[in-house]
Coordinates of C-alpha atoms and ligand atoms in Angstrom, one line a residue:
X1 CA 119.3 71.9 58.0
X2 CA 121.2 73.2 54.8
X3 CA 122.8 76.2 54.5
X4 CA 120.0 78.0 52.5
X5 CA 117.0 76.7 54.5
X6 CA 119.5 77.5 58.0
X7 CA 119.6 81.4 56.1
X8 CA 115.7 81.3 55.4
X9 CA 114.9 80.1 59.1
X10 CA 117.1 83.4 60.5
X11 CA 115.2 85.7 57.9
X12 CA 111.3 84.4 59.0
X13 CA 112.5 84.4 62.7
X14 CA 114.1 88.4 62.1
X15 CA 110.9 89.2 60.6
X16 CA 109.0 87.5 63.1
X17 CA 111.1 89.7 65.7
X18 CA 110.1 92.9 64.2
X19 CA 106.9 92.2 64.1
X20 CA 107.4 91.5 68.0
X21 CA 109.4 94.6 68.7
X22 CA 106.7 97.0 67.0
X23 CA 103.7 95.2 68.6
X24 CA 105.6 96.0 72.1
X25 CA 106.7 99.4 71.1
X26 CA 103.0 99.8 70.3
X27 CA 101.1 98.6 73.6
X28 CA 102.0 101.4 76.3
X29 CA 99.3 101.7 78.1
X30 CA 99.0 100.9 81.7
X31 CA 95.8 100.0 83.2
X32 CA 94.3 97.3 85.0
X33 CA 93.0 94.1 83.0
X34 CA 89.3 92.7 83.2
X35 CA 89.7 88.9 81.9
X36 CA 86.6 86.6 81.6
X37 CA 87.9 83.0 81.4
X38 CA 84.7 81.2 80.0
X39 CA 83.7 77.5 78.0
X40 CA 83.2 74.3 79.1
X41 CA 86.8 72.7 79.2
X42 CA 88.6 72.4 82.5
X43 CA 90.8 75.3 83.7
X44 CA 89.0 78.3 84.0
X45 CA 89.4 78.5 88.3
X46 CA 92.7 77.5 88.4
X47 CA 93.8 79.6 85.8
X48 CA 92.4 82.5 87.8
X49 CA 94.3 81.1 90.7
X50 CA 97.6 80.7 88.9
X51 CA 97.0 84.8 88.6
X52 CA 96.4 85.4 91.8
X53 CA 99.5 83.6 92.2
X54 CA 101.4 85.7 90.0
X55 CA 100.0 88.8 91.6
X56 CA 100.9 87.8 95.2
X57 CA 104.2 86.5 94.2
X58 CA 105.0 89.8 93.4
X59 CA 104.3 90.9 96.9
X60 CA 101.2 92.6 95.9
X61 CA 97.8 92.1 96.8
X62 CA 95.1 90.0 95.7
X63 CA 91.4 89.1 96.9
X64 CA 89.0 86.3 95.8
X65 CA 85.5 86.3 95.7
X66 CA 84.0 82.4 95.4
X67 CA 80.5 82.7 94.1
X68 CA 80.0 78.6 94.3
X69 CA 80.6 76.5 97.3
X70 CA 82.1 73.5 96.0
X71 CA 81.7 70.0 98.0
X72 CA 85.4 70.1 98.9
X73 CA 87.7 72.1 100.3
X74 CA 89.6 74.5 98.0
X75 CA 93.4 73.5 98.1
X76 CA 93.9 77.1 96.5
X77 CA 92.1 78.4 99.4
X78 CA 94.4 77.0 102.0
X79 CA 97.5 78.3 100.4
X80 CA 96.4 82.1 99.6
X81 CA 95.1 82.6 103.0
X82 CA 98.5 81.4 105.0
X83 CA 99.8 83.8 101.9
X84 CA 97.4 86.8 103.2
X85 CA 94.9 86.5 100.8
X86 CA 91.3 87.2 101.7
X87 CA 88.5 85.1 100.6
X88 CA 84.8 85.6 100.2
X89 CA 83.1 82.4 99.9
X90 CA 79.3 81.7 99.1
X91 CA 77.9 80.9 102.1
X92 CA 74.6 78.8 102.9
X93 CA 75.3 75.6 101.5
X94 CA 74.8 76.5 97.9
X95 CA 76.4 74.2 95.6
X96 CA 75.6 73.0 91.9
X97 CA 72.4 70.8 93.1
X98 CA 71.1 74.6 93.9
X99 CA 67.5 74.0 95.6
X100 CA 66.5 77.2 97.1
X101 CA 66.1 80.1 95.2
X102 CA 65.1 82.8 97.9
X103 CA 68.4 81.6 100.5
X104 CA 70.6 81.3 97.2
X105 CA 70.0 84.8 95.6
X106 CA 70.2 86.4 99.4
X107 CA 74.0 84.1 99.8
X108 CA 74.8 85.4 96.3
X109 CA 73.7 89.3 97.5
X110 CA 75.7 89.0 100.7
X111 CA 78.8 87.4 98.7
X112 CA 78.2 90.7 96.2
X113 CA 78.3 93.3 99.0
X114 CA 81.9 92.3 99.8
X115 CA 83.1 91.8 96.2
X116 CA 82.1 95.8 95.7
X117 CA 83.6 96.6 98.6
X118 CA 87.1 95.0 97.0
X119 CA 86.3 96.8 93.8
X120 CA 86.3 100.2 95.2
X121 CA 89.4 99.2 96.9
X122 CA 92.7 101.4 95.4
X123 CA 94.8 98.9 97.6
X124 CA 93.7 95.4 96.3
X125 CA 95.4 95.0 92.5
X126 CA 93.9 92.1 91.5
X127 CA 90.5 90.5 92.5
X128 CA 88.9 87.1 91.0
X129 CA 85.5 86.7 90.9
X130 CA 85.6 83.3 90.8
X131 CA 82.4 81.3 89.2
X132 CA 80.3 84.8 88.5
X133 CA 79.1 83.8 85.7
X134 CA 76.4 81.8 87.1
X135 CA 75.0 84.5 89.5
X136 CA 74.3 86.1 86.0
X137 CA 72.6 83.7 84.3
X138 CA 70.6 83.0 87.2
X139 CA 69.7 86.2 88.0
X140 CA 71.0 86.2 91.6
X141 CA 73.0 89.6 90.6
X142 CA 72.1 92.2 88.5
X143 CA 73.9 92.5 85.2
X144 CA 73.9 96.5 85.2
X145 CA 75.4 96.4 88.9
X146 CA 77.8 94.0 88.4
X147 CA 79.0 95.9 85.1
X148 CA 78.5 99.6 87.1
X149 CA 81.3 98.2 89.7
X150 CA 83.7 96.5 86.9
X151 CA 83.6 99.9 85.1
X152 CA 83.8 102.1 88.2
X153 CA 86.4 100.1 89.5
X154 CA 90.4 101.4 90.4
X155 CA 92.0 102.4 87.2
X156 CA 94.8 100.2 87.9
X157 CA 93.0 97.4 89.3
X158 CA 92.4 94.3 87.5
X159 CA 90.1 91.5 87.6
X160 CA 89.0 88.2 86.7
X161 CA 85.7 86.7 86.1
X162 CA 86.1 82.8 85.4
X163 CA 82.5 80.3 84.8
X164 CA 80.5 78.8 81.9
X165 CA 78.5 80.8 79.4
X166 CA 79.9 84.3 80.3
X167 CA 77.2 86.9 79.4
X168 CA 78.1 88.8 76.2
X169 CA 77.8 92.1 77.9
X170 CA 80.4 90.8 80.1
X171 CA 82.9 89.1 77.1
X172 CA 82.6 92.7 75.2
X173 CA 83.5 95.1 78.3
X174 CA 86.9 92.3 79.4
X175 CA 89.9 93.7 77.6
X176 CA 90.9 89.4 77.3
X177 CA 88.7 86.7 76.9
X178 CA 89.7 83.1 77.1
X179 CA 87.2 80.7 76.2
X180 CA 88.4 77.1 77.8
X181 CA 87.4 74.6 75.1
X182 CA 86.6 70.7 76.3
X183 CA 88.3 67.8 74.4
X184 CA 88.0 65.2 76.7
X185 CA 87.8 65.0 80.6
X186 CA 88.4 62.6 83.2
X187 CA 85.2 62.6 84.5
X188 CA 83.9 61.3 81.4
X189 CA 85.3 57.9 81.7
X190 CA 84.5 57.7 84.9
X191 CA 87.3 58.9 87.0
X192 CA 86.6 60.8 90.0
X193 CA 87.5 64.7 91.2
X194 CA 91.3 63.8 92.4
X195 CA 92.1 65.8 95.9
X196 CA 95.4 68.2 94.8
X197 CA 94.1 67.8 91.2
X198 CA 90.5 68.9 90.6
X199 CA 90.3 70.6 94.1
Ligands
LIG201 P1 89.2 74.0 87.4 O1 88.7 74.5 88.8 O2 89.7 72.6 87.5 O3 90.0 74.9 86.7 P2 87.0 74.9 85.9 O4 86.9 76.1 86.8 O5 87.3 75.1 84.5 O6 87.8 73.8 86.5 P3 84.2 74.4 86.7 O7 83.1 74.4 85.7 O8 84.3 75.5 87.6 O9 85.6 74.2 85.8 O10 84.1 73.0 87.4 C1 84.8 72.7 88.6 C2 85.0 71.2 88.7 O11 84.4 70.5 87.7 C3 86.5 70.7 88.7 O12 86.6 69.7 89.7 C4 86.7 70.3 87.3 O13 87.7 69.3 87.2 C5 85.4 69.8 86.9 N1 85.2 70.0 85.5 C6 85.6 71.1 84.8 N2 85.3 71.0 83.5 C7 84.7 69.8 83.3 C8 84.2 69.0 82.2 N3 84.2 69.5 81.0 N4 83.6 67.8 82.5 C9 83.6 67.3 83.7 N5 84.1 68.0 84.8 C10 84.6 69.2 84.6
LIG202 MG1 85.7 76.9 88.1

């Protein structure tokens, strides 16, 4: 690098700083975060998880609500648990091929009853409400519940909703939304889920 384009790097990075320094000065509120992680790209449950890492790496406490029963067994699940995480898992058997609309809306109720519970808790700091998004669009839960308990929930409480086509009522309440864009996948060409990868 020259000298003069060395001197104009260190001025754009000093603005740059500023603008850093005043956007930090700025944000000093504290308060728990809603995040909906939506889209159709891979990475919505694991970045949820990596949170819930975060958060329990801290030594606080975390609790995840799993509103789809995958086929396998949730590697993320085995960790967290031996970590003192509690889990909440759709029970029943319901899974994508979903079948039974009676048994599936009474698993997604019961799953419900202990993810309020959670949210009223002052205790728990972070809870992820893994794969809600579907009990929305299907109607298994009721939108104006669901959003009663986000907005009644611990100040200082956060939460994260992760799943495809996130209702716009819930995008609008979050304070951050990720949408998870797909450019290519595995699957696609024909690669299966890989154990300690994809579950
Ligand atoms: P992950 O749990 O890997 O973060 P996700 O939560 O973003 O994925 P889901 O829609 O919950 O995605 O799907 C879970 C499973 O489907 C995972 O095994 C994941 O690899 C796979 N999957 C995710 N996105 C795609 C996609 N675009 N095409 C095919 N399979 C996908
Ligand atoms: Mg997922």
């Amino acid at each position: 690098m020259s000298e003069h384009n060395q001197d104009k790097h260190k001025a754009r990075q000093q603005k740059v700083k500023e603008q850093v320094d005043a956007k930090i000065e700025q944000a000093q509120e504290e308060k728990g975060i809603l995040q909906v992680i939506t889209g159709n790209g891979k990475g919505k449950s694991t970045s949820g998880f990596g949170t819930v890492a975060r958060c329990v790496g801290h030594g606080m406490n975390a609790a995840v609500v799993q509103f789809i029963k995958g086929m396998w067994e949730c590697g993320e699940r085995n960790l967290l648990e031996r970590a003192g995480v509690p889990f909440a898992v759709m029970k029943t058997g319901f899974t994508w091929e979903t079948q039974n609309r009676e048994t599936d809306t009474q698993a997604a109720q019961d799953t419900w009853q202990q993810a309020k519970l959670w949210l009223q808790d002052e205790s728990i700091d972070l809870v992820l409400l893994d794969e809600l998004t579907y009990m929305v669009s299907y109607d298994y839960l009721d939108l104006d519940e669901v959003i009663e308990a986000l907005e009644n929930r611990p100040a200082m409480q956060s939460v994260i909703i992760t799943g495809r086509g996130a209702h716009r009522r819930l995008t609008e309440l979050a304070d951050t939304v990720s949408e998870v864009r797909n450019v290519k996948h595995a699957f696609e060409a024909g690669i299966k889920a890989q154990k300690g990868f994809d579950f």
